[in-house]
PDB file of C-alpha atoms in Angstrom:
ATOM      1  CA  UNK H   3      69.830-134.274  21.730  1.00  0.00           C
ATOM      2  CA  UNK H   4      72.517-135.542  24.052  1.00  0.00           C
ATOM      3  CA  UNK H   5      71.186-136.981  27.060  1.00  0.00           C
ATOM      4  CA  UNK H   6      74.711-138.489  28.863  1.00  0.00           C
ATOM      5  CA  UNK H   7      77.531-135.552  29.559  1.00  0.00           C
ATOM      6  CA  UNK H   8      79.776-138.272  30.815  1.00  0.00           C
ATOM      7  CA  UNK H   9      80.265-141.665  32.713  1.00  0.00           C
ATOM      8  CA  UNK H  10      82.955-142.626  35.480  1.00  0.00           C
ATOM      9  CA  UNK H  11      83.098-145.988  36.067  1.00  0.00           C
ATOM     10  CA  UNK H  12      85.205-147.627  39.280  1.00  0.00           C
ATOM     11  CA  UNK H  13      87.152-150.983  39.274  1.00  0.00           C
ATOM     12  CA  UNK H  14      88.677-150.986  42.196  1.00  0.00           C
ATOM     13  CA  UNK H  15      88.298-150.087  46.033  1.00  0.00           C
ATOM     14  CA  UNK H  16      89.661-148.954  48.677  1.00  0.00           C
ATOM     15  CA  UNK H  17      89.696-149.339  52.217  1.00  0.00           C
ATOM     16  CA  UNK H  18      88.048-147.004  55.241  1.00  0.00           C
ATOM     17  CA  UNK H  19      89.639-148.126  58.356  1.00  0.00           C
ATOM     18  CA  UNK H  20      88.425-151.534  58.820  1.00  0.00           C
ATOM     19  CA  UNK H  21      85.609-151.394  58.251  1.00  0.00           C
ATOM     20  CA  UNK H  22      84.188-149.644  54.917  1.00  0.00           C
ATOM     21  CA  UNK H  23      85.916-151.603  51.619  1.00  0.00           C
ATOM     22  CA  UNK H  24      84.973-148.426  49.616  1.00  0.00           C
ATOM     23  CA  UNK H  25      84.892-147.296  45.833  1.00  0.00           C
ATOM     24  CA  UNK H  26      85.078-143.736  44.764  1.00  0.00           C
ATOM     25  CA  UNK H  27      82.243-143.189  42.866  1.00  0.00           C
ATOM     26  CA  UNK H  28      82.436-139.075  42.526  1.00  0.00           C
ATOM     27  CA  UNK H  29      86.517-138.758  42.410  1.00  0.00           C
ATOM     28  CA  UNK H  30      87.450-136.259  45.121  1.00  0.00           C
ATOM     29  CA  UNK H  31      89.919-134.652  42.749  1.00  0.00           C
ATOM     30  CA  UNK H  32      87.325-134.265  39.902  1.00  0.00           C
ATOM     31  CA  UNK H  33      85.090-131.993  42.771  1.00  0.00           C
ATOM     32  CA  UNK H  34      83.517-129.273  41.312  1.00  0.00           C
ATOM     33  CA  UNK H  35      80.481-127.291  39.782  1.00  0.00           C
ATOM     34  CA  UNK H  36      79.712-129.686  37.798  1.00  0.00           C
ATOM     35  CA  UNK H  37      78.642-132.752  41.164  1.00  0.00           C
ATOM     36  CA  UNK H  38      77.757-129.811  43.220  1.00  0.00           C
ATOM     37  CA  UNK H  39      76.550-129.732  46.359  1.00  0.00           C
ATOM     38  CA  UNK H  40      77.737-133.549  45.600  1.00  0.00           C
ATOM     39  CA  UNK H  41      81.344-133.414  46.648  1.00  0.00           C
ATOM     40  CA  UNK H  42      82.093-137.301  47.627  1.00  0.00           C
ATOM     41  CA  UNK H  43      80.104-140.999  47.335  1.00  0.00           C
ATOM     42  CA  UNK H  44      82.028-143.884  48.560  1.00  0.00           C
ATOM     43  CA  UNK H  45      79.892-147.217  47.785  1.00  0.00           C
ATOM     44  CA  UNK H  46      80.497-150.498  49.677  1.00  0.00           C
ATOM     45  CA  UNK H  47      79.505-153.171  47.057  1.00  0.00           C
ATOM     46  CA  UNK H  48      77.751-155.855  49.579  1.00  0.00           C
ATOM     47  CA  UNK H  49      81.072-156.778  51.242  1.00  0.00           C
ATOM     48  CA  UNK H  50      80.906-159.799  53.433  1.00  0.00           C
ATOM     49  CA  UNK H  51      82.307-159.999  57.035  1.00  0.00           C
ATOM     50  CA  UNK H  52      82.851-162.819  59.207  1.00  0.00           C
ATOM     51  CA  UNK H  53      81.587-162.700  62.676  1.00  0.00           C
ATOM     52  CA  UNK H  54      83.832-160.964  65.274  1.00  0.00           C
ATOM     53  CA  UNK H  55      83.717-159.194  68.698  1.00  0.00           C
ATOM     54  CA  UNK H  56      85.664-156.195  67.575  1.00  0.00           C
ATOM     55  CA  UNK H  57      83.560-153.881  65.721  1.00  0.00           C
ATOM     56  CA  UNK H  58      85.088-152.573  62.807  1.00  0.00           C
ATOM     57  CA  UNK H  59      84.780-149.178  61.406  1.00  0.00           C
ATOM     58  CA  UNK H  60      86.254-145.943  61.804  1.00  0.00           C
ATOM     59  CA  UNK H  61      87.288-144.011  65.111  1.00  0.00           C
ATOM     60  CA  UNK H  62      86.652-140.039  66.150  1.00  0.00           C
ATOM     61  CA  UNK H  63      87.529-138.187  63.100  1.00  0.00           C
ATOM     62  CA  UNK H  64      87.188-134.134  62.862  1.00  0.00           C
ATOM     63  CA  UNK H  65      84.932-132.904  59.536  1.00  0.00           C
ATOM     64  CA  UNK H  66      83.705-129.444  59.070  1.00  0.00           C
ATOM     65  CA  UNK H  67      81.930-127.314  56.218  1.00  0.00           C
ATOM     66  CA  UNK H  68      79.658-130.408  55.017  1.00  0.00           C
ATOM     67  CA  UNK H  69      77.429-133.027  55.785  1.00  0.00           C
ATOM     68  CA  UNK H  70      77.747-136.978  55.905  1.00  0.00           C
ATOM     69  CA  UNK H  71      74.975-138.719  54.300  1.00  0.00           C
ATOM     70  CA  UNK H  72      75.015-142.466  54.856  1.00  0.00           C
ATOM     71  CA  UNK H  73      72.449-144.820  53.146  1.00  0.00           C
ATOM     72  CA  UNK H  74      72.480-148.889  54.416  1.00  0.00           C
ATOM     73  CA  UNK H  75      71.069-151.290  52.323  1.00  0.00           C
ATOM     74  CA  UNK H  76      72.522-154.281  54.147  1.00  0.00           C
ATOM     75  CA  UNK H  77      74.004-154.670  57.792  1.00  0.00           C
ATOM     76  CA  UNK H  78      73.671-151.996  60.596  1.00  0.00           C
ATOM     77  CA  UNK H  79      75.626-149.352  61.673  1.00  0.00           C
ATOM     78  CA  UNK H  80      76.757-147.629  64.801  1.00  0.00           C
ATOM     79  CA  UNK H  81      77.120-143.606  65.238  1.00  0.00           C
ATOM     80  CA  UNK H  82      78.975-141.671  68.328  1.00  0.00           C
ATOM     81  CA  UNK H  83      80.054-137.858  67.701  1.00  0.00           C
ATOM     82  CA  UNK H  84      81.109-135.365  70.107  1.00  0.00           C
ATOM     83  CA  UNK H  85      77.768-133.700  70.633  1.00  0.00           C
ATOM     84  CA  UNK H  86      76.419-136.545  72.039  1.00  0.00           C
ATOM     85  CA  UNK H  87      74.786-138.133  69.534  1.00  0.00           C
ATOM     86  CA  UNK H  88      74.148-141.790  69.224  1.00  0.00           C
ATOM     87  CA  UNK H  89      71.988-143.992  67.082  1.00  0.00           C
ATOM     88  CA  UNK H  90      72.220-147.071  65.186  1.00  0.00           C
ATOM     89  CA  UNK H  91      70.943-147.627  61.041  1.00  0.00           C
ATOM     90  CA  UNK H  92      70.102-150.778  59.603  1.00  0.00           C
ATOM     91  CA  UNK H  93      68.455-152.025  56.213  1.00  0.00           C
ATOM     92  CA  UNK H  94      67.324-149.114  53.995  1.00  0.00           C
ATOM     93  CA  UNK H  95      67.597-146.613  57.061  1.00  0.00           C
ATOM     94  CA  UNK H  96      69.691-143.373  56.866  1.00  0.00           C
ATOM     95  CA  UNK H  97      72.005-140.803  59.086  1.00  0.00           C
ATOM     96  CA  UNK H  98      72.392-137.646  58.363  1.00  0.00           C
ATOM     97  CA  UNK H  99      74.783-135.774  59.699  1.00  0.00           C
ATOM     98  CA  UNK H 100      75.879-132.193  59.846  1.00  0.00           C
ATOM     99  CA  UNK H 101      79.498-131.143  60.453  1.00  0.00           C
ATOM    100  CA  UNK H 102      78.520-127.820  60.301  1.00  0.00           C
ATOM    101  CA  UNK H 103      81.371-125.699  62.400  1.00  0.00           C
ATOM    102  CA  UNK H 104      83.177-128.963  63.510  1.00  0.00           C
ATOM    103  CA  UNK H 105      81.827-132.019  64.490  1.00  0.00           C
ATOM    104  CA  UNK H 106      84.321-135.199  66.104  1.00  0.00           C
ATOM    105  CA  UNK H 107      82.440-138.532  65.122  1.00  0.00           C
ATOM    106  CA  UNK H 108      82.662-142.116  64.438  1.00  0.00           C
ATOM    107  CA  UNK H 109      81.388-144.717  62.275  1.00  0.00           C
ATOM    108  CA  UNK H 110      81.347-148.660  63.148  1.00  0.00           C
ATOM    109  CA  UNK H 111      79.297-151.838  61.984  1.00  0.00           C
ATOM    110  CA  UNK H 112      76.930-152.310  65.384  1.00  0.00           C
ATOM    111  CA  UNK H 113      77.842-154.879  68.257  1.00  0.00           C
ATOM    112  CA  UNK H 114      75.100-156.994  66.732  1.00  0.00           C
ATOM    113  CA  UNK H 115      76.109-157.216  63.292  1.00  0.00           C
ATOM    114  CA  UNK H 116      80.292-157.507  64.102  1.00  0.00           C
ATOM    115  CA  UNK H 117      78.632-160.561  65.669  1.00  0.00           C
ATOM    116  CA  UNK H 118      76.594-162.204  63.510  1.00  0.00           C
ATOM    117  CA  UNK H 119      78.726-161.137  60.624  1.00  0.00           C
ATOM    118  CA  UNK H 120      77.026-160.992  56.614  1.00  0.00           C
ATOM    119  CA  UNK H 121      76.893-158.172  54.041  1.00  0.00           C
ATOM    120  CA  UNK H 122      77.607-154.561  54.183  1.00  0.00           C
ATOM    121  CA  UNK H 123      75.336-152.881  51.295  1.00  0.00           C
ATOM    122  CA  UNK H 124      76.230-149.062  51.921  1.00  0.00           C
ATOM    123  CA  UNK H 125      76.336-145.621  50.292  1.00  0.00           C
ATOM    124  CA  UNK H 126      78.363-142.504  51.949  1.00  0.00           C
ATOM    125  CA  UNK H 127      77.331-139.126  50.439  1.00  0.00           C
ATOM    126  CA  UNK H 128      79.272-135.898  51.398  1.00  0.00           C
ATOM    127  CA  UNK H 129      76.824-132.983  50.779  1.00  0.00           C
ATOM    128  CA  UNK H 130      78.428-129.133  50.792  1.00  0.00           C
ATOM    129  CA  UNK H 131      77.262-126.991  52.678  1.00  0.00           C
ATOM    130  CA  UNK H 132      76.618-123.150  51.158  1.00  0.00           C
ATOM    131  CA  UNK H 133      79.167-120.488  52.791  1.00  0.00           C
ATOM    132  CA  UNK H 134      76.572-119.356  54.763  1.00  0.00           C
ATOM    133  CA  UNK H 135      75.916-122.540  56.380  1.00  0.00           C
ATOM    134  CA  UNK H 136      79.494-123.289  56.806  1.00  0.00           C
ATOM    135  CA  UNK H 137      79.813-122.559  60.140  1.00  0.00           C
ATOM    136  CA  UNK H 138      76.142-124.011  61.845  1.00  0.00           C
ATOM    137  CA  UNK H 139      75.796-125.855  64.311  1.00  0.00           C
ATOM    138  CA  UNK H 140      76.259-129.451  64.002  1.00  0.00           C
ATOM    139  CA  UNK H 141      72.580-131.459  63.697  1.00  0.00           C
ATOM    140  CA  UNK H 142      72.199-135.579  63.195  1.00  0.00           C
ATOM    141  CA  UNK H 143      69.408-136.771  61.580  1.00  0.00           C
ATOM    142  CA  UNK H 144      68.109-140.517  61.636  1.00  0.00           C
ATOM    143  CA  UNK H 145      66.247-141.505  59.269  1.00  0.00           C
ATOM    144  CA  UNK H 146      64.031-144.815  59.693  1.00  0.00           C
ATOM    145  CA  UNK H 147      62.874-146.922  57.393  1.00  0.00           C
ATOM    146  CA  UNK H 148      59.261-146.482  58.534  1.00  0.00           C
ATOM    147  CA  UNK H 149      59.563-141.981  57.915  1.00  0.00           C
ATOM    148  CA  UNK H 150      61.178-142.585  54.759  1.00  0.00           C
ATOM    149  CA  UNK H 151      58.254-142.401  52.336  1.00  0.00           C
ATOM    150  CA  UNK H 152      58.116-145.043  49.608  1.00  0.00           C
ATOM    151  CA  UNK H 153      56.381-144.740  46.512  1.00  0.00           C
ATOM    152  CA  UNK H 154      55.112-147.987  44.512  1.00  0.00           C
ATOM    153  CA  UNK H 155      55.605-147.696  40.863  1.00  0.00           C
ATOM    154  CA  UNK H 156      52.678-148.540  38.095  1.00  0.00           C
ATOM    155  CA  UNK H 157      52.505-152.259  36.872  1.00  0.00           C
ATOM    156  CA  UNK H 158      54.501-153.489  39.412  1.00  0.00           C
ATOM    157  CA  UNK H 159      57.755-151.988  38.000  1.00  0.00           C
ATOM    158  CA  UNK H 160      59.357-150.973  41.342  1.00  0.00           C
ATOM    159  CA  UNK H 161      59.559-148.846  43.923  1.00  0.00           C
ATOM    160  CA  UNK H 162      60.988-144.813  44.566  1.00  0.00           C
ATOM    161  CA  UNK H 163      62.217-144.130  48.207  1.00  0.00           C
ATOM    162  CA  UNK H 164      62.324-140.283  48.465  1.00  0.00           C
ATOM    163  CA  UNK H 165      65.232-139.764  50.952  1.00  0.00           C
ATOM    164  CA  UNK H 166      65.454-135.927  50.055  1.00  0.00           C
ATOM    165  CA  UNK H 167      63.448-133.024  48.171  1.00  0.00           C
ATOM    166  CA  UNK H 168      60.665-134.607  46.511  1.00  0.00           C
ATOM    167  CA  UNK H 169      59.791-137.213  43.670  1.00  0.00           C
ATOM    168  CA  UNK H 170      56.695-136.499  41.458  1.00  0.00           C
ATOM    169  CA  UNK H 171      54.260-139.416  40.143  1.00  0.00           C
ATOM    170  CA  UNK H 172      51.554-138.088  38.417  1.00  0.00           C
ATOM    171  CA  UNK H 173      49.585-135.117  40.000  1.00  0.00           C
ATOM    172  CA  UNK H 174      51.098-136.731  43.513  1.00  0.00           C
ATOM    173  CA  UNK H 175      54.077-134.990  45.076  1.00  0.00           C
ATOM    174  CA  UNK H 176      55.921-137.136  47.627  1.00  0.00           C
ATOM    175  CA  UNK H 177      58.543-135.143  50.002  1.00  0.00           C
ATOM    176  CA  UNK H 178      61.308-137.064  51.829  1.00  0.00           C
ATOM    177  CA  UNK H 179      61.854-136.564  55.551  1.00  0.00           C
ATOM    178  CA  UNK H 180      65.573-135.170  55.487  1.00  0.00           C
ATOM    179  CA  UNK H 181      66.125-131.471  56.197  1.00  0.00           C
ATOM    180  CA  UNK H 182      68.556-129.774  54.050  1.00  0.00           C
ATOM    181  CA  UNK H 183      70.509-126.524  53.314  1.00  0.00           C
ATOM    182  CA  UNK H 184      70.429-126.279  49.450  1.00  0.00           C
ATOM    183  CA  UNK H 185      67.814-128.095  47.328  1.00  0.00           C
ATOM    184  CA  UNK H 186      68.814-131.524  46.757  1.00  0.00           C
ATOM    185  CA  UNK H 187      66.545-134.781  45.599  1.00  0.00           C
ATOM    186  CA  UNK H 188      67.898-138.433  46.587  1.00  0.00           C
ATOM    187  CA  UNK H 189      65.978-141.250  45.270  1.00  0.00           C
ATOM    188  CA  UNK H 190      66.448-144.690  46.203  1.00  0.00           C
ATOM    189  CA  UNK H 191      65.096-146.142  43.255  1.00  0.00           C
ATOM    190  CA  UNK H 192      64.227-150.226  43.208  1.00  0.00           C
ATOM    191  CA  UNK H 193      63.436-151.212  39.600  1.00  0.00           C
ATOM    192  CA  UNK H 194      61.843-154.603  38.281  1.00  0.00           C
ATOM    193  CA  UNK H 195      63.220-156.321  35.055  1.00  0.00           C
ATOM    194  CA  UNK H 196      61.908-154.748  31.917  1.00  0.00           C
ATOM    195  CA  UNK H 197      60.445-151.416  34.128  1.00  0.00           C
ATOM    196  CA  UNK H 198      60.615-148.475  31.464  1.00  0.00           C
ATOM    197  CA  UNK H 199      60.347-145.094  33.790  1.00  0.00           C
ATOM    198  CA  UNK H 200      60.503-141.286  33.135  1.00  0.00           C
ATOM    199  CA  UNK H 201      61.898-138.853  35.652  1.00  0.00           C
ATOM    200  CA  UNK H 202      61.373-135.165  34.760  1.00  0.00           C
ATOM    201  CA  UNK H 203      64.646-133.058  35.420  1.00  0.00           C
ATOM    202  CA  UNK H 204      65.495-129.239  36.460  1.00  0.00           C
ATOM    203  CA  UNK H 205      68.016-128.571  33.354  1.00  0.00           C
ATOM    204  CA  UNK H 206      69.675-126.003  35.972  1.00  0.00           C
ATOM    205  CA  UNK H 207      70.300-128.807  38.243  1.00  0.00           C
ATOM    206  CA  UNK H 208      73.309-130.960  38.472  1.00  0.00           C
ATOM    207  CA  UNK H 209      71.611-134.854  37.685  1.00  0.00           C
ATOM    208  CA  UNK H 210      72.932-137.595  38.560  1.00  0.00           C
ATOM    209  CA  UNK H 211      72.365-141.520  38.480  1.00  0.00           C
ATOM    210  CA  UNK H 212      74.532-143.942  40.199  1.00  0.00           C
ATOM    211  CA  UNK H 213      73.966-147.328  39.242  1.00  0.00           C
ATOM    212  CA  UNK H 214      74.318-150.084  42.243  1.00  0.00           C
ATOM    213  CA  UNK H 215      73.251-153.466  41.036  1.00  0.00           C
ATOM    214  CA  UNK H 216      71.695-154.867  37.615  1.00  0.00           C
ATOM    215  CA  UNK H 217      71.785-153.040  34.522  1.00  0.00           C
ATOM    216  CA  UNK H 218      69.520-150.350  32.939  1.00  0.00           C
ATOM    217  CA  UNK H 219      69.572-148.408  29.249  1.00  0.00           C
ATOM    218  CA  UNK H 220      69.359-144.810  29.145  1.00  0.00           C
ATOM    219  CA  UNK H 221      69.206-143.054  25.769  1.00  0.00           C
ATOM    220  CA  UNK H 222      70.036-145.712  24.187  1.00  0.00           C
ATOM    221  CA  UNK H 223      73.735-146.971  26.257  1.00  0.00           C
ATOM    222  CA  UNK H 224      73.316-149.583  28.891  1.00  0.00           C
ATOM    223  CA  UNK H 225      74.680-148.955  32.573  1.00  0.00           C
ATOM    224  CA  UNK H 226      75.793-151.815  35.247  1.00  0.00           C
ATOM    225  CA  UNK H 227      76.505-151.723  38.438  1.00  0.00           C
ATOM    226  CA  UNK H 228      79.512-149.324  39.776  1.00  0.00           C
ATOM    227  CA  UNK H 229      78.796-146.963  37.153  1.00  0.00           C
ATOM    228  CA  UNK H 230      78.066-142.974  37.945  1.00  0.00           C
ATOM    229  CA  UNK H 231      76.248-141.305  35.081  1.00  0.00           C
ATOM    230  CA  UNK H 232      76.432-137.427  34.932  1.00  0.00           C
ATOM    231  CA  UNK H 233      73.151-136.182  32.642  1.00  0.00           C
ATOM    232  CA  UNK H 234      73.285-133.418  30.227  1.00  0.00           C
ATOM    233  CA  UNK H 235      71.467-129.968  31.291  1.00  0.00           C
ATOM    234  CA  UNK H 236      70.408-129.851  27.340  1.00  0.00           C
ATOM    235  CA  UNK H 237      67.364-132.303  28.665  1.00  0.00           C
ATOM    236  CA  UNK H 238      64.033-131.631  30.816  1.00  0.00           C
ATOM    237  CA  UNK H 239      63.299-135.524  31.391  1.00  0.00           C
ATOM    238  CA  UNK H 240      65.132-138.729  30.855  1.00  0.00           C
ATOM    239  CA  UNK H 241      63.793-142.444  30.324  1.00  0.00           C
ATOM    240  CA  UNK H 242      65.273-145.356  32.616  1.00  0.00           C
ATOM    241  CA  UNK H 243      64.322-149.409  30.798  1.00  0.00           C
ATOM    242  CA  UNK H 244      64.921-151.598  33.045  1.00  0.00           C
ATOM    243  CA  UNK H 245      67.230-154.531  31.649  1.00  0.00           C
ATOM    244  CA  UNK H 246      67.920-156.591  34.459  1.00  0.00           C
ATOM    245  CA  UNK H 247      66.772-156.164  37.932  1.00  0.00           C
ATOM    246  CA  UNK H 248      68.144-152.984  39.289  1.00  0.00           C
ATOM    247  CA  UNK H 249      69.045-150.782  42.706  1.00  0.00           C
ATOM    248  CA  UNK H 250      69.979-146.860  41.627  1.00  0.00           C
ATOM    249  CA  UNK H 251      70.714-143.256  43.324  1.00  0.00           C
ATOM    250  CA  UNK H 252      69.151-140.335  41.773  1.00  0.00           C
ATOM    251  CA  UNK H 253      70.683-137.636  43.028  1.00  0.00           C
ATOM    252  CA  UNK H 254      69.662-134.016  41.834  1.00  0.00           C
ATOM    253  CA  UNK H 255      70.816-130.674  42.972  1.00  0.00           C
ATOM    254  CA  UNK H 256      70.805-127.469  42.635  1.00  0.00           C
ATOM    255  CA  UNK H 257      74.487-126.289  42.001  1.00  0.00           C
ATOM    256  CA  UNK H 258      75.872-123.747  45.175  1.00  0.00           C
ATOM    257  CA  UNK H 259      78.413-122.387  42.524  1.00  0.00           C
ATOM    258  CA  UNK H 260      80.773-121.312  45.122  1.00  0.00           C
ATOM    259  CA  UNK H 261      84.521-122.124  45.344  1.00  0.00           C
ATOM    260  CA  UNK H 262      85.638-125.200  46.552  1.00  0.00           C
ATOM    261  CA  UNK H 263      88.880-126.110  48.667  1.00  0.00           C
ATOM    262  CA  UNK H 264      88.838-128.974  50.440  1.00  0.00           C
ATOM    263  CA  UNK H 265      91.764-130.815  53.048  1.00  0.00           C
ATOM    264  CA  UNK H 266      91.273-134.039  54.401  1.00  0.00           C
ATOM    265  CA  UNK H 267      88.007-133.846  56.350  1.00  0.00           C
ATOM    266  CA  UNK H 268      87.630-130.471  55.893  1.00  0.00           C
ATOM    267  CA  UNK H 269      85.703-128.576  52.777  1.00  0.00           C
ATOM    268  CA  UNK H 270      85.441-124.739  52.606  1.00  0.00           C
ATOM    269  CA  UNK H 271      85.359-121.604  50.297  1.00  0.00           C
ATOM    270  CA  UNK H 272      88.995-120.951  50.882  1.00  0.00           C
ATOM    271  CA  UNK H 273      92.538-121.815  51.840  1.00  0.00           C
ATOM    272  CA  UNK H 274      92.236-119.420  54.802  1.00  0.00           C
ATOM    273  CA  UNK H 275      89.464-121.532  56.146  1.00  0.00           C
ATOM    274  CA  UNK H 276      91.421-124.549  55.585  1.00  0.00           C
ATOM    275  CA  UNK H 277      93.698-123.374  57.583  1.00  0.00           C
ATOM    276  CA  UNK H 278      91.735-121.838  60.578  1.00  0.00           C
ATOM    277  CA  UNK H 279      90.008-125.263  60.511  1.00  0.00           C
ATOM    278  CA  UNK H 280      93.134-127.237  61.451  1.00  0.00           C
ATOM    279  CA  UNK H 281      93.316-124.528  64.384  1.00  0.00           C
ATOM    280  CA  UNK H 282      89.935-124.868  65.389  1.00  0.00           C
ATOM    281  CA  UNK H 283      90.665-128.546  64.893  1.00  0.00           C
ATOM    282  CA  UNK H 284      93.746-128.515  67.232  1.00  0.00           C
ATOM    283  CA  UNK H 285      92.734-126.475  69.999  1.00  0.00           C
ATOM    284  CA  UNK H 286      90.012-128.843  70.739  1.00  0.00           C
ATOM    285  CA  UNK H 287      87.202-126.891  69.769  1.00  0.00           C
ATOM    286  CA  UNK H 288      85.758-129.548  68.126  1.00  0.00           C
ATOM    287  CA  UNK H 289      85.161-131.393  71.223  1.00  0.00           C
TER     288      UNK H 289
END
């Protein structure tokens, strides 16, 4: 039975500002059904930066109709937006952030780290919202490293940070802190050289499995880092062996099968919304 329904593999990046050296690891132009409510990830390969005063990153920027999910694995990260929020995320902490009905933000590397300089590890998500949430009210989640629940793995073969929706071991159910709008699972998943692993699967689900670092076999191909693996639906459970030491994203969700048009930072139902979201946009209501 098939297992893999197809692999996209990046080779090259692309910068965010100045800030985010970023590959595209769901293309925005391949959006559809078939990632959904996935709609973007942009993955910062452990970039190094030299120290610096200036803090580099991205300034106020409009987005509407989705939400931001941004994982660090290395550095720290500063967040302003128009409602007033303002928090910073370091190593394996999270922001979540919902556009909602428009939302101005921005995203910088913190006074401390521009300073001190190193590696930026980092993962941006963009998450669809259903129509009916299209128009919320903005929210901002932080997520810590001390609410985000991790689960040690048998034998000393790794660990499972549940980030979203839930991750099963055994007759234990662990649920991750964030609050969402459609069912989704994220799994930060830490795996030890020669860790073999099962993960049971909802075949109506979109599943996903974005490999960061090291280098894993599943059904039989082997995966390295930078590589996004789409599973097939035809399957209720898939086995990870670990080859090398290895950092993943599971990502599994339930599919909002509703049209997609999205513009820039903006990602609605229709091109009428599009529009009326460049309106919105410059009349200032997203101030």
């Amino acid at each position: 039975m098939k297992s893999i329904e197809k692999v996209y593999t990046s080779n090259r990046s692309n910068w965010v500002g100045d800030g985010f050296p970023t590959n595209s690891m769901l293309p925005m132009h391949e959006i559809g059904n078939a990632t959904s409510p996935l709609i973007v990830m942009g993955y910062t390969e452990s970039y190094p930066f030299t120290p610096t005063e200036h803090q580099r990153g991205v300034g106020m920027h409009p987005h509407r109709g989705f939400e931001t999910v941004t994982i660090v694995y290395e550095g720290e990260l500063e967040h302003h937006d128009s409602k007033g929020n303002h928090g910073k995320i370091g190593k394996n902490e999270v922001q979540w952030m919902t556009a909602g009905r428009g939302i101005m933000h921005e995203e910088h590397h913190s006074k401390a780290f521009a300073r001190s300089g190193g590696h930026l590890d980092m993962i941006q998500l963009w998450v669809n919202l259903p129509s009916h949430a299209k128009m919320t009210e903005p929210r901002y989640q932080e997520l810590t490293e001390a609410n985000i629940p991790e689960v040690e793995l048998d034998q000393q073969q790794g660990i499972v940070r549940v980030i979203s929706g839930h991750y099963v071991q055994g007759q234990r159910t662990v649920k991750g802190p964030a609050q969402t709008f459609s069912p989704i699972n994220l799994l930060d998943i830490r795996l030890n050289q020669d860790a073999k692993l099962n993960f049971e699967l909802n075949p109506t689900w979109n599943n996903i499995i974005f490999v960061l670092s090291g280098e894993v076999k599943i059904d039989g191909q082997i995966f390295h880092n930078l590589q996004t693996v789409y599973l097939s639906h035809a399957i209720d459970q898939i086995e990870i062996e670990c080859l090398q030491d290895a950092k993943l994203l599971m990502m599994n969700g339930e599919p909002l099968n509703e049209p997609i048009v999205a513009h820039g930072p903006f990602v609605m139902n229709t091109e009428a919304e599009i529009q009326q979201a460049f309106i919105d946009f410059q009349n200032g209501q997203f101030a």
